[in-house]
Every structure is written in C-alpha cells, then in structure tokens.
Tab-separated table of C-alpha atoms in Angstrom:
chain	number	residue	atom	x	y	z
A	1	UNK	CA	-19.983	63.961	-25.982
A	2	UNK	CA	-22.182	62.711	-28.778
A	3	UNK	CA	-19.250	61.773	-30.760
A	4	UNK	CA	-17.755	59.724	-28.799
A	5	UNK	CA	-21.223	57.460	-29.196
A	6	UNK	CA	-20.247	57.288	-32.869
A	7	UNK	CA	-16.368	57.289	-32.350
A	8	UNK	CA	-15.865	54.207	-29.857
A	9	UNK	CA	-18.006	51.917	-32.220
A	10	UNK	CA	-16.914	53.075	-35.144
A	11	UNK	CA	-12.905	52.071	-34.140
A	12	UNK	CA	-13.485	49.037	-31.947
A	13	UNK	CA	-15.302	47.965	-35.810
A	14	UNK	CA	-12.738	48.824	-37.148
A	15	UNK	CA	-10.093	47.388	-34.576
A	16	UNK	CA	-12.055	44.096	-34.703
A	17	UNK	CA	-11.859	44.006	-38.808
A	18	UNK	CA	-7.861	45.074	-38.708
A	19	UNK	CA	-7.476	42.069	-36.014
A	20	UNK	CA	-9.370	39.542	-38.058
A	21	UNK	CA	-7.277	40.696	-41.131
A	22	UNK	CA	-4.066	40.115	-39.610
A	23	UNK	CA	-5.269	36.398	-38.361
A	24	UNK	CA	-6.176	35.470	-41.580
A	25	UNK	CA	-2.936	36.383	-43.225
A	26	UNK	CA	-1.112	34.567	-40.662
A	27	UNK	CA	-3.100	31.426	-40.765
A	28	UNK	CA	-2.727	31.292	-44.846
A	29	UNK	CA	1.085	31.343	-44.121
A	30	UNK	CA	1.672	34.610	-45.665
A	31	UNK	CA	4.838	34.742	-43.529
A	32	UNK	CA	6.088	31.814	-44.077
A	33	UNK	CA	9.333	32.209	-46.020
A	34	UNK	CA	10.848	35.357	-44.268
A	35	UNK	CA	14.832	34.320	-45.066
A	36	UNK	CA	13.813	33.553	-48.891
A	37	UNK	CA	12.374	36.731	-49.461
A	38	UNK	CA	15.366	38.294	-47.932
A	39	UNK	CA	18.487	36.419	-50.432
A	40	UNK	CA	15.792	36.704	-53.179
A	41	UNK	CA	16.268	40.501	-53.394
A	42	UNK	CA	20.156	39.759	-53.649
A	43	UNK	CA	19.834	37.174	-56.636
A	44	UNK	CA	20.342	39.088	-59.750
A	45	UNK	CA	17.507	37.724	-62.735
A	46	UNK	CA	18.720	38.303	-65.993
C-alpha cells in the first residue's frame, strides 16, 4: 500500500505534464493543415 503513495502522484504529474503538452501543441496550431499534409505525401519532388 506504500506504493500507491508514490504511484498516484507520480502519474497524475505525469497526466498533468502530458495534458499541458497536448494544449500547447494545439494552441501553436500544430494541426492546422491536416488536408495539406495528406496530398503532400502524393506530390512527387524531383
């Protein structure tokens, strides 16, 4: 039962940080241009 003292913490921490991570990217528009990255793939670059 002591480990769950260290366990709970230890992943809501790192819950919080994978949350926060995911906000940032989203408010920096790193999604932004899903259907350009798609027909990009398709163009062939010589």
């Amino acid at each position: 039962m002591n480990v769950l003292v260290i366990l709970i913490p230890v992943s809501l921490i790192l819950g919080a940080i994978g949350l926060t991570a995911f906000l940032w990217t989203v408010r920096s528009d790193q999604y932004d241009d899903d259907k350009g990255n798609a027909a990009r793939i398709l163009l062939d670059d010589d």
